[in-house]
XYZ file of C-alpha atoms in Angstrom:
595
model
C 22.378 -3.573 -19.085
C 20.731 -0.762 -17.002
C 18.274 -0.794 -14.010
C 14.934 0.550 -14.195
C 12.268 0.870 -12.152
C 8.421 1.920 -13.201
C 5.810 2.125 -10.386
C 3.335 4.004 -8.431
C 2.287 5.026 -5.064
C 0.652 6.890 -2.470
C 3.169 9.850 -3.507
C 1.953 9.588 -7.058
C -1.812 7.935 -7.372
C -4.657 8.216 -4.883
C -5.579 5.404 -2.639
C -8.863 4.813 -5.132
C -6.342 4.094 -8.021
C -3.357 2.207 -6.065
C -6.540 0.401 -4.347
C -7.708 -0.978 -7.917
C -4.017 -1.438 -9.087
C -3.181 -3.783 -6.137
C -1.658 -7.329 -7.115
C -2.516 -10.632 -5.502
C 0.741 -13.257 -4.983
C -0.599 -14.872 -7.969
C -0.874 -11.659 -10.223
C 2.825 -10.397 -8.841
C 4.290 -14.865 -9.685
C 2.532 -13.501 -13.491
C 3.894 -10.205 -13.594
C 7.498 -11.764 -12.863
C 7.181 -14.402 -15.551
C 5.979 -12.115 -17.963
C 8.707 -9.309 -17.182
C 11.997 -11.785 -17.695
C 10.054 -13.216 -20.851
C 9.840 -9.690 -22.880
C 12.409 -9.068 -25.088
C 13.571 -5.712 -22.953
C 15.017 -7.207 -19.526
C 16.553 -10.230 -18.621
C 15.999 -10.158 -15.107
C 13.092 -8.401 -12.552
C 11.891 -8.107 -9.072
C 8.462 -6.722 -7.999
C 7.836 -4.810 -4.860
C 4.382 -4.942 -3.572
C 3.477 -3.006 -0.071
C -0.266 -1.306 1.017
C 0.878 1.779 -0.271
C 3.029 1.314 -3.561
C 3.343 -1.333 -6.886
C 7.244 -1.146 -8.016
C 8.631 -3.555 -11.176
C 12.226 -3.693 -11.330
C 13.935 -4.583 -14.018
C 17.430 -5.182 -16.131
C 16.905 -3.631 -19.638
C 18.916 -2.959 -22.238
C 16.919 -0.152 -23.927
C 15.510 2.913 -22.087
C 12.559 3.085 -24.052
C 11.277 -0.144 -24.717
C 11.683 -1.290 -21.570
C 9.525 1.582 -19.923
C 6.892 0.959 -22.743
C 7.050 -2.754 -22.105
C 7.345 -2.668 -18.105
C 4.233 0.063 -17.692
C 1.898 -2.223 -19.749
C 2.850 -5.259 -18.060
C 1.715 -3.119 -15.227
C -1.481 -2.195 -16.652
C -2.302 -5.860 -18.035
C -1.666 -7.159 -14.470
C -3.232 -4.862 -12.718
C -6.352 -4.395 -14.344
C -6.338 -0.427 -14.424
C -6.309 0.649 -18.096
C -3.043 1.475 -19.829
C -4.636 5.388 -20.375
C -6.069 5.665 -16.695
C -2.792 4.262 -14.891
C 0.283 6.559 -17.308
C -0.547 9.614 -15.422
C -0.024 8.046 -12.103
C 3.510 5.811 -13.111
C 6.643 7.250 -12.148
C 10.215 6.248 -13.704
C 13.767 5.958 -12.342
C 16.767 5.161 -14.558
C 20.213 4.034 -13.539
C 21.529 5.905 -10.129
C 18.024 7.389 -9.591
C 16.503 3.850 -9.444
C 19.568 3.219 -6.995
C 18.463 6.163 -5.223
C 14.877 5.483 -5.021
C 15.360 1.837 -3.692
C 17.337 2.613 -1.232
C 15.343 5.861 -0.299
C 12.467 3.308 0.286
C 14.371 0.602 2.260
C 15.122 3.548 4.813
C 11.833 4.299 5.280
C 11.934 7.861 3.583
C 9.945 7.212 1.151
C 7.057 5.635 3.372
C 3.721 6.939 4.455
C 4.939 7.145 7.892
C 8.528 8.317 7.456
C 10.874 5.786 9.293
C 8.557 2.591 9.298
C 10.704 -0.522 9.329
C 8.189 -3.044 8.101
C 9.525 -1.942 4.471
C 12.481 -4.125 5.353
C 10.714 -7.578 5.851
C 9.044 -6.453 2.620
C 12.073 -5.979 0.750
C 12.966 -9.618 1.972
C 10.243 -10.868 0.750
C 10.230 -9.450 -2.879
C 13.427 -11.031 -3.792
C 12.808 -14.395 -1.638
C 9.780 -14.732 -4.693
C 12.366 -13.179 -7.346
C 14.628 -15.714 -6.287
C 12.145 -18.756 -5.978
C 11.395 -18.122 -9.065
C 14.456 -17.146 -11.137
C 13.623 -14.242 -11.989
C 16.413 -12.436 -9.983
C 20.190 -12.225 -11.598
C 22.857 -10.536 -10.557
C 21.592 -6.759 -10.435
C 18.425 -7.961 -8.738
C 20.150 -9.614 -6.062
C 22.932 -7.154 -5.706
C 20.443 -4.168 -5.763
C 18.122 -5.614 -2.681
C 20.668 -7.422 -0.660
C 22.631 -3.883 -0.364
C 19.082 -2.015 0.057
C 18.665 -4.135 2.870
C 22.110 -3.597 4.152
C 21.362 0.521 3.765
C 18.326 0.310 5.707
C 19.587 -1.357 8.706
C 22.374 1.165 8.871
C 20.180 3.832 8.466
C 17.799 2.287 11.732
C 21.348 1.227 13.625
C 23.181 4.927 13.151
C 19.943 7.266 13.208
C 17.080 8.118 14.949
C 15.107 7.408 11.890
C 12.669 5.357 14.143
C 11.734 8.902 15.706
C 10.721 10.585 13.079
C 7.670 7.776 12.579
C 6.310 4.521 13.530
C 5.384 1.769 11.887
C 1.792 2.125 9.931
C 0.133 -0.543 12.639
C 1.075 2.796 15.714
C 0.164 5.095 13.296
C -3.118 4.036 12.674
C -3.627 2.958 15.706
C -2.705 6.245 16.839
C -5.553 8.050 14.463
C -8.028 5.920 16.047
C -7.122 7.353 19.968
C -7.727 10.933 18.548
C -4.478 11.874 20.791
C -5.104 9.669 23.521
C -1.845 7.265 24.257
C -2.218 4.260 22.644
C -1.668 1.844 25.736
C -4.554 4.543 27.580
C -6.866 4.291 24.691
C -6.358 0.135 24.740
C -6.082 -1.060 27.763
C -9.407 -3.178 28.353
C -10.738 -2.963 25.120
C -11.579 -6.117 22.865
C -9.777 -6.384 19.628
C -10.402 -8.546 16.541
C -7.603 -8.841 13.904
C -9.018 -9.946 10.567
C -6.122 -11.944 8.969
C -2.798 -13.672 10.325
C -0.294 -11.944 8.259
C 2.906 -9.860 8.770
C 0.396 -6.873 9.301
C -1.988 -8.234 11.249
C 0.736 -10.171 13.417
C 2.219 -6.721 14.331
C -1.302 -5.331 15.138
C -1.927 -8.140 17.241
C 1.633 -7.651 19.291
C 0.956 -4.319 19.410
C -2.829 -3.896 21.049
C -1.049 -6.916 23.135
C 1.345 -4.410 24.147
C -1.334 -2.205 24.859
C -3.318 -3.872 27.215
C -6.404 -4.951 25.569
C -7.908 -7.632 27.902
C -8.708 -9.730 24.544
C -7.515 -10.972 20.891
C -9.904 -12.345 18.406
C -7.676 -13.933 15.514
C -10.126 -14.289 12.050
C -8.589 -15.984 9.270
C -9.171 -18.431 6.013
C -6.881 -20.654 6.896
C -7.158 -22.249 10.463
C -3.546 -23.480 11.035
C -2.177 -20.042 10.543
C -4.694 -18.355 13.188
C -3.877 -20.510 15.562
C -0.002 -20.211 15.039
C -0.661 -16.952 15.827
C -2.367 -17.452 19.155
C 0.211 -19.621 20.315
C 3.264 -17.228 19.845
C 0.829 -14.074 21.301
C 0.090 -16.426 24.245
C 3.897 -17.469 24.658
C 5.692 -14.027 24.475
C 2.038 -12.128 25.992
C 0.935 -14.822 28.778
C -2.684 -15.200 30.367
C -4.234 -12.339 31.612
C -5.903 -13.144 35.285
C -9.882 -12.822 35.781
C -11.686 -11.619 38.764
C -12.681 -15.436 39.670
C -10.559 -18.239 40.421
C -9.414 -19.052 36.836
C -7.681 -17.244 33.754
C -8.852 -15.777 30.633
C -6.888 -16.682 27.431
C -5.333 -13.223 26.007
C -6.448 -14.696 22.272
C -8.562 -17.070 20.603
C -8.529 -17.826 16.647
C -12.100 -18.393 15.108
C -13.343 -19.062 11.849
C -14.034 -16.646 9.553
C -17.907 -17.245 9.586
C -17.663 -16.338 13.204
C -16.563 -12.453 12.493
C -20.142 -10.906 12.390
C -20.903 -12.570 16.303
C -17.642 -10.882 17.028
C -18.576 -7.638 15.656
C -21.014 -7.301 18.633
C -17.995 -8.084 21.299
C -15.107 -5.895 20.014
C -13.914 -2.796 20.642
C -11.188 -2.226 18.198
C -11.285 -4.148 14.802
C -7.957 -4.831 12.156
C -7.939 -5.938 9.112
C -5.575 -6.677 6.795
C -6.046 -9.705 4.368
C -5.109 -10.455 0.660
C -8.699 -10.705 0.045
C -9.897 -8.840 -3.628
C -13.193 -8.077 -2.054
C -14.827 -6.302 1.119
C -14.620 -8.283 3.981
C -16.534 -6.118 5.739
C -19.870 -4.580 4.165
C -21.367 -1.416 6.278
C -24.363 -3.329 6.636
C -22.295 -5.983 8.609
C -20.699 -3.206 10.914
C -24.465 -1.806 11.039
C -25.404 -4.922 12.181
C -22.410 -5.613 14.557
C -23.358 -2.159 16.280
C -26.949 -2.672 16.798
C -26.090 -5.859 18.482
C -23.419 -4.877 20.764
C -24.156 -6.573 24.055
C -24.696 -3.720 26.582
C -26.202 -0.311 26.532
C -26.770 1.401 23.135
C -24.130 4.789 22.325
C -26.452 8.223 22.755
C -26.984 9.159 19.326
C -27.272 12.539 17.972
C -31.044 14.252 16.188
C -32.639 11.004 16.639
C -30.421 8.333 15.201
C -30.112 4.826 15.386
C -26.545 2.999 15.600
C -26.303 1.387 12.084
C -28.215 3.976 10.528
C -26.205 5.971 7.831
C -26.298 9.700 8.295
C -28.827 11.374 6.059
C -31.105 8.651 5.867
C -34.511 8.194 7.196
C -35.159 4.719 8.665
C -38.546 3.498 7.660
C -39.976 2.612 11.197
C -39.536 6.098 12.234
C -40.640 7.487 8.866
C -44.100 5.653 9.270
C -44.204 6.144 13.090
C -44.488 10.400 13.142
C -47.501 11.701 13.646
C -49.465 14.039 11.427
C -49.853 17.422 12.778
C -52.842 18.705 14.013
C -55.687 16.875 15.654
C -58.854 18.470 13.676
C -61.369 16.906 11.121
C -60.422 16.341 7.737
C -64.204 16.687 6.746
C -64.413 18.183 3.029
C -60.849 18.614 2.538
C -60.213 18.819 -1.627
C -57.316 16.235 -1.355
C -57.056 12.717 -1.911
C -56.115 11.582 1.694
C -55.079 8.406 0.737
C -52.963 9.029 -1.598
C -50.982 12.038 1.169
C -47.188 9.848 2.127
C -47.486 9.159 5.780
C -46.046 11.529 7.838
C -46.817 14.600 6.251
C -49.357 16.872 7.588
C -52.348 17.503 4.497
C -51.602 21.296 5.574
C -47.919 20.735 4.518
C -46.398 21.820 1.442
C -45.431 18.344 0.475
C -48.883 17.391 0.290
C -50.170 20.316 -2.165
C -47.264 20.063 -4.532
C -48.518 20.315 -8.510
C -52.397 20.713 -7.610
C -53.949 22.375 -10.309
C -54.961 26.633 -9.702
C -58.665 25.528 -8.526
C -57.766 22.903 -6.275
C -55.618 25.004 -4.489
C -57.900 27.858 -4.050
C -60.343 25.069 -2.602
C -57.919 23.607 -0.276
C -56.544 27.082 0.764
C -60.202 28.057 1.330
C -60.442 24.615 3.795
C -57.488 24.828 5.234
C -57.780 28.182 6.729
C -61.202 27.315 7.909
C -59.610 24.171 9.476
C -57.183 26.494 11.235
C -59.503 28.823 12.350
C -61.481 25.792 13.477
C -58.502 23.749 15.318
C -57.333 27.340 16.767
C -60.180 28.710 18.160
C -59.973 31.428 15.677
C -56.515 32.235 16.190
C -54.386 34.810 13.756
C -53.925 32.646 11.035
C -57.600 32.090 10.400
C -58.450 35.964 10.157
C -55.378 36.805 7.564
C -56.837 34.039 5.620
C -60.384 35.308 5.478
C -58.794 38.418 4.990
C -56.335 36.990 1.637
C -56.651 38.836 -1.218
C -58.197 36.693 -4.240
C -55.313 38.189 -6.664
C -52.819 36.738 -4.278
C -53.963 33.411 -3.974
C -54.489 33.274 -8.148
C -50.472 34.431 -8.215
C -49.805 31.447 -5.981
C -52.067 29.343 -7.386
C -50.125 29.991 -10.721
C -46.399 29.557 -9.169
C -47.728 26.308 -8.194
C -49.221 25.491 -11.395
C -45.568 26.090 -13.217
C -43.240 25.113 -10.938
C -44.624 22.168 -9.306
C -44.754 24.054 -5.298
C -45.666 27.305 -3.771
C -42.552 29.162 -3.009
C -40.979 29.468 0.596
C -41.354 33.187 1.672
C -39.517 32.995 5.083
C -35.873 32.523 5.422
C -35.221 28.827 7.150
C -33.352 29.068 10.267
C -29.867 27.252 10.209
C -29.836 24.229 11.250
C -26.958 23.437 14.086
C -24.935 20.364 12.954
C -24.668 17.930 15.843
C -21.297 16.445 16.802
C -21.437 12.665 16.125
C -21.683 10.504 18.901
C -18.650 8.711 20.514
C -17.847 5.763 18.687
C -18.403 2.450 19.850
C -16.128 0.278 17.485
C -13.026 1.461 15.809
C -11.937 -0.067 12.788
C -8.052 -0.040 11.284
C -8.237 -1.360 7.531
C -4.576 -1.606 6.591
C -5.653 -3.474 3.378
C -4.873 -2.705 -0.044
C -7.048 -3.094 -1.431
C -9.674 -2.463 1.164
C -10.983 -4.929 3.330
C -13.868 -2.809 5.138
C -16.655 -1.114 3.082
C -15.680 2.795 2.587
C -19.022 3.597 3.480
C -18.600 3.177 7.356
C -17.083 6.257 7.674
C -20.932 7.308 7.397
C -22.251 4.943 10.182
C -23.025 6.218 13.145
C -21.152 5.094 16.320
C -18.385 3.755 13.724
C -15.002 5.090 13.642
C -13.518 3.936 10.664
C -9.397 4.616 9.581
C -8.137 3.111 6.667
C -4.914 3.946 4.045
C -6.919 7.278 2.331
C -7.006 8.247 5.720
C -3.730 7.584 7.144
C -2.135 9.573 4.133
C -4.069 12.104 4.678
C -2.771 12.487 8.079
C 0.469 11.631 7.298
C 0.798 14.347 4.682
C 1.358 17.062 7.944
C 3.838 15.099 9.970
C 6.643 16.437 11.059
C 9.905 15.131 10.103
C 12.969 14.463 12.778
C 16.266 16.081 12.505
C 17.753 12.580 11.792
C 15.987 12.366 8.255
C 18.840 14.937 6.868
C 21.540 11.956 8.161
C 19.995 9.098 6.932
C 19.653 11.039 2.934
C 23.435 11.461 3.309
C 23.512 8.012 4.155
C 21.693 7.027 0.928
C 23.914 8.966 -1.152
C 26.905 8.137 -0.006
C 25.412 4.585 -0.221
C 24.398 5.157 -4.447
C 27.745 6.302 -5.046
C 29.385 3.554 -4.165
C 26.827 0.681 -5.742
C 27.358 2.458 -8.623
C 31.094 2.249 -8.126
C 30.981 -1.316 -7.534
C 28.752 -2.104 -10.409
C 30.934 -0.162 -12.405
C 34.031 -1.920 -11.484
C 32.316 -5.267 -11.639
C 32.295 -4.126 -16.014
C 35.958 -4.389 -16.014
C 36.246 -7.520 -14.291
C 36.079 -9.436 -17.737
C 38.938 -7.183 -19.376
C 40.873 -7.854 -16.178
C 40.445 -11.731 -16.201
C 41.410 -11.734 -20.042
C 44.412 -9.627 -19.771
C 45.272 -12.379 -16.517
C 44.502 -15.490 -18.824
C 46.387 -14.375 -21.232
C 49.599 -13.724 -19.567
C 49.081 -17.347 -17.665
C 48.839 -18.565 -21.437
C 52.326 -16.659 -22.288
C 54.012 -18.070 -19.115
C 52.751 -21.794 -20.293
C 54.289 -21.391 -23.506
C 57.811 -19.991 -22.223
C 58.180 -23.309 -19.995
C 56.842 -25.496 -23.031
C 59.813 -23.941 -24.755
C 62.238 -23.999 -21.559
C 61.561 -27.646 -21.555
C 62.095 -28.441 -24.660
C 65.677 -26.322 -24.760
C 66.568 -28.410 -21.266
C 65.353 -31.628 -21.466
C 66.786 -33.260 -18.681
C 65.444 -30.529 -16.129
C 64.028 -32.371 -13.118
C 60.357 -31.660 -11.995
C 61.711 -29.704 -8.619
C 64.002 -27.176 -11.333
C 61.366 -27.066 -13.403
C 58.620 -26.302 -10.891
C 60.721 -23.911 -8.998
C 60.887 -22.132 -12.642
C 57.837 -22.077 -13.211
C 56.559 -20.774 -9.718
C 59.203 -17.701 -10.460
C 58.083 -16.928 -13.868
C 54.438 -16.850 -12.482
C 55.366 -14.690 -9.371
C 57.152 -12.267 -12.274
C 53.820 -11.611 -13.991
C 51.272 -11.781 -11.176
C 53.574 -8.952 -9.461
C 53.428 -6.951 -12.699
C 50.094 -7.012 -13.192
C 48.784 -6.095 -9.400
C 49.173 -2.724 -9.596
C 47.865 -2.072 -13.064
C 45.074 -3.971 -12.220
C 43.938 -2.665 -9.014
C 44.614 0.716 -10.493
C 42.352 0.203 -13.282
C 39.104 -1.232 -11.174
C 39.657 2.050 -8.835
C 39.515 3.866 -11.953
C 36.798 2.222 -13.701
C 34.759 2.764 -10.562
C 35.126 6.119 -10.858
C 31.924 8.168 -12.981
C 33.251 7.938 -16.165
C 35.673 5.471 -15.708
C 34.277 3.094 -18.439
C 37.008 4.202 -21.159
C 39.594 2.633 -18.942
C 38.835 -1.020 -19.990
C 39.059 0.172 -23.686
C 42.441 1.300 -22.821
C 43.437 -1.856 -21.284
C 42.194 -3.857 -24.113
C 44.232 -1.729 -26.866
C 47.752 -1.563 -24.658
C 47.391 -5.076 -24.520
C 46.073 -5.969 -27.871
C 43.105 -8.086 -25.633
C 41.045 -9.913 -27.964
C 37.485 -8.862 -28.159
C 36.372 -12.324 -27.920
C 38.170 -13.828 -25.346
C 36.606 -10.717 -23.258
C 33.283 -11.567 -24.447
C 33.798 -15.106 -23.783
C 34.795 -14.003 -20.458
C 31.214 -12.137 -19.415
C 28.925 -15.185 -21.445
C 30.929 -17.197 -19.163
C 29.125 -14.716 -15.944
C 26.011 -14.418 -17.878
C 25.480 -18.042 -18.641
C 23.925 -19.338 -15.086
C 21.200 -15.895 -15.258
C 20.749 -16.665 -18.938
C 20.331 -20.930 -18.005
C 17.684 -19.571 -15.718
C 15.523 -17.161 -17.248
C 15.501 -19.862 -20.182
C 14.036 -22.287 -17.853
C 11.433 -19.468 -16.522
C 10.318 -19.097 -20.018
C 10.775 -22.595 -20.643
C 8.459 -23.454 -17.657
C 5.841 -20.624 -18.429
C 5.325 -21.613 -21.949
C 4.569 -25.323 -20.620
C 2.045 -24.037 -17.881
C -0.196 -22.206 -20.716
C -0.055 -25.102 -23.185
C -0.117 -24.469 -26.857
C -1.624 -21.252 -28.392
């Protein structure tokens, strides 16, 4: 049996595709059940984080079980088969070794160095184990990935070189500014009570924020929360006589009031849908208690750049102040707004129409300008070019712009008002934010995109060597654990040859007393057991070695081993993982019923 690994992540897919390939707990319990039920692997693990989807699995072909593992992926997932290929990466053997414990150091992370990968790690094969779909490998492989990472955190400065993705985003939110600066006073309200949102929560604690707002489905777990932020954070003092409680849990249905009190907003749920809509951050911003944020060319907070709201469409006023006496144009049918001597207003009259309100409107102009220039270059127009125009406007639906427009000077936006972390995956808060004005919105597209330019610490070169020297020797112990049955046979058999000498000692001497005939046998046994040692320990050294497999074939033909007994030997290792993934299929096939 080999390990393999298929997967995919922010190294590999964009956020839009890891976002749609994200697994709930109840999709990752499936994809387990599934895995260990195919015919390629006998035991698998699933790693689930914000940022990456990895299935790992104990397969006995290379082929099949990529084939098998990458559509259990798809079918899980819900990203087509075709759409999700070009995004899967594959690691076989060592480099699956390599990988895994690559990740468990944090180099592999979006922030290089993060140590929340750990607790992740943990909790992968916890649900492997709960659910016996972890065997040896599995629990070999992550117990020693776990083992690699906290060396690589205890003998580095790995923790330089990054933070964890809570500081990081954080971070991209302050635009430079320290993060306890940036904090201190603000309100904050974490969506969610998990691992994530837990650390944010600490965190902005940390920071100084003079308020936590805990949101979550589930009550009891909010207000677990609040308790330990309120044991290990305190009461912050007021200006009056009494205190103000550092955080508060509410129900979700309370996180659009909230909206319009915080500062700083984090979410990070298991939800499948948007939590937050940009129409409920519009809203949240446009009822902000307190003064409204200057907005830039005219703008409303909630508004979404580009658009036009309809109060302010319907308020402008049309230009000029003259009589529209005799004017050729349907007036009530001009949009409101727009000026009848605007181009919007002539667009796709017919040749004579034009001419007539050409003739009107410069008369108008002359009129409402006291004869000004315009009116004399239009009594002055030659017929010919007003026919040309009047054609143009005939064919192409508007009479073409003759002056170059002036640039337009983009405005910077205005200073946001409420900053929003979405750690989520997939997202929790509507995409579209970005777009709303007085909104500052970081989520995981973002943070990778920042990420991409960070620069990596000196101690990232230390902790690789660590992770090699670490591969080589799981893959020496893994090889020297394939021995171990060759070794136990060539022991059980020489324990059966010593049991047959006595047999025969005892019946040559049959009036040997039990103290003779133990002493005997103790120095027959202590004979063998000293023969054996070295070759022994000298073969698992050199089985461990690359290459080293042929030594248990040698062991087997100098000692005429039978085949069987050795077999017997590793069914009798196998037969607890085998009991259990029987039961896991056993217990699967009950759940669905009959077909």
């Amino acid at each position: 049996m080999s390990l393999l690994v298929v997967g995919l992540s922010h190294r590999s897919a964009p956020v839009s595709v890891l976002d749609r390939a994200s697994l709930s707990l109840d999709a990752q319990t499936k994809l387990l059940q599934d895995a260990v039920a195919a015919e390629p692997a006998t035991e698998a693990a699933v790693l689930a984080t914000c940022n990456r989807i990895e299935l790992y699995a104990d397969v006995d072909k290379f082929h099949a079980g990529v084939a098998e593992l990458s559509t259990l992926l798809a079918q899980h997932s819900g990203v087509g088969l075709e759409e999700l290929t070009p995004h899967l990466y594959v690691h076989y053997e060592d480099r699956a070794v390599h990988h895994m414990f690559s990740v468990a150091c944090g180099l592999d992370s979006m922030v290089v160095g993060e140590g929340q990968i750990l607790g992740q790690i943990k909790d992968s094969l916890a649900r492997a184990q709960g659910l016996h779909t972890a065997g040896r490998l599995m629990n070999d492989l992550f117990q020693q990935s776990l083992r690699v990472g906290k060396r690589a955190h205890s003998e580095t400065g790995i923790d330089r070189a990054g933070q964890s993705l809570v500081t990081f985003g954080l971070e991209q939110l302050a635009l430079g500014t320290p993060v306890a600066a940036w904090a201190r006073g603000k309100k904050a309200l974490i969506i969610g009570a998990g691992s994530m949102s837990s650390l944010a929560a600490a965190t902005l604690a940390r920071a100084g924020v003079c308020e936590i707002v805990i949101a979550n489905r589930t009550a009891d777990r909010a207000e677990r929360l609040v308790t330990l932020l309120t044991e290990q954070y305190g009461q912050r003092p007021t200006e009056g006589d009494g205190t103000e409680v550092l955080a508060r849990a509410v129900p979700m249905g309370s996180v659009p009031s909230e909206l319009t009190r915080a500062d700083v907003v984090v979410s990070c749920t298991g939800a499948t849908g948007l939590v937050l809509t940009a129409g409920a951050i519009a809203a949240g911003v446009e009822g902000r208690v307190g003064a409204q944020p200057e907005t830039a060319r005219g703008e409303v907070p909630g508004t979404v750049r580009g658009e036009v709201p309809e109060a302010r469409t319907a308020s402008l006023p049309p230009v000029g102040t003259g009589t529209d006496e005799d004017c050729p144009l349907d007036l009530t049918s001009v949009p409101p707004g727009f000026s009848v001597m605007g181009e919007a207003a002539v667009a796709g009259m017919d040749a004579a129409t034009l001419e007539q309100h050409a003739t009107w409107a410069a008369g108008s102009a002359v009129d409402r300008r006291r004869g000004g220039r315009r009116g004399a270059d239009a009594e002055g127009t030659d017929p010919e070019l007003i026919g040309a125009l009047a054609a143009t406007a005939a064919s192409v639906g508007r009479i073409p712009e003759r002056r170059r427009p002036e640039p337009v000077a983009e405005p910077p936006r205005p200073e946001p008002v409420l900053h929003l972390l979405d750690l989520a995956m997939p997202r929790d808060i509507d995409a579209a934010a970005h777009r709303l004005a007085g909104v500052r919105l970081v989520d995981i597209e973002t943070l990778a995109e920042a990420s991409a330019d960070a620069p990596m610490a000196a101690d990232v070169d230390q902790v690789r060597r660590i992770v090699s020297d670490e591969v080589a020797a799981f893959g020496a112990a893994q090889r020297a654990a394939h021995i171990t049955p060759t070794v136990v046979a060539l022991r059980t058999m020489a324990a059966d040859v010593v049991a047959g000498e006595i047999a025969r000692l005892e019946g040559r001497l049959p009036g040997l007393d039990d103290k003779h005939r133990a002493e005997i046998t103790q120095t027959v046994r202590r004979v063998v057991d000293k023969l054996l040692h070295a070759p022994t320990v000298r073969v698992k050294q050199l089985a461990a070695e690359p290459g080293g497999a042929g030594y248990a074939d040698a062991l087997r033909t100098l000692f005429d081993l039978d085949p069987e007994t050795v077999a017997s030997v590793s069914r009798a290792e196998e037969s607890n993982e085998k009991n259990a993934k029987n039961a896991t299929i056993a217990n699967i096939a009950e759940n669905r019923g009959p077909a």
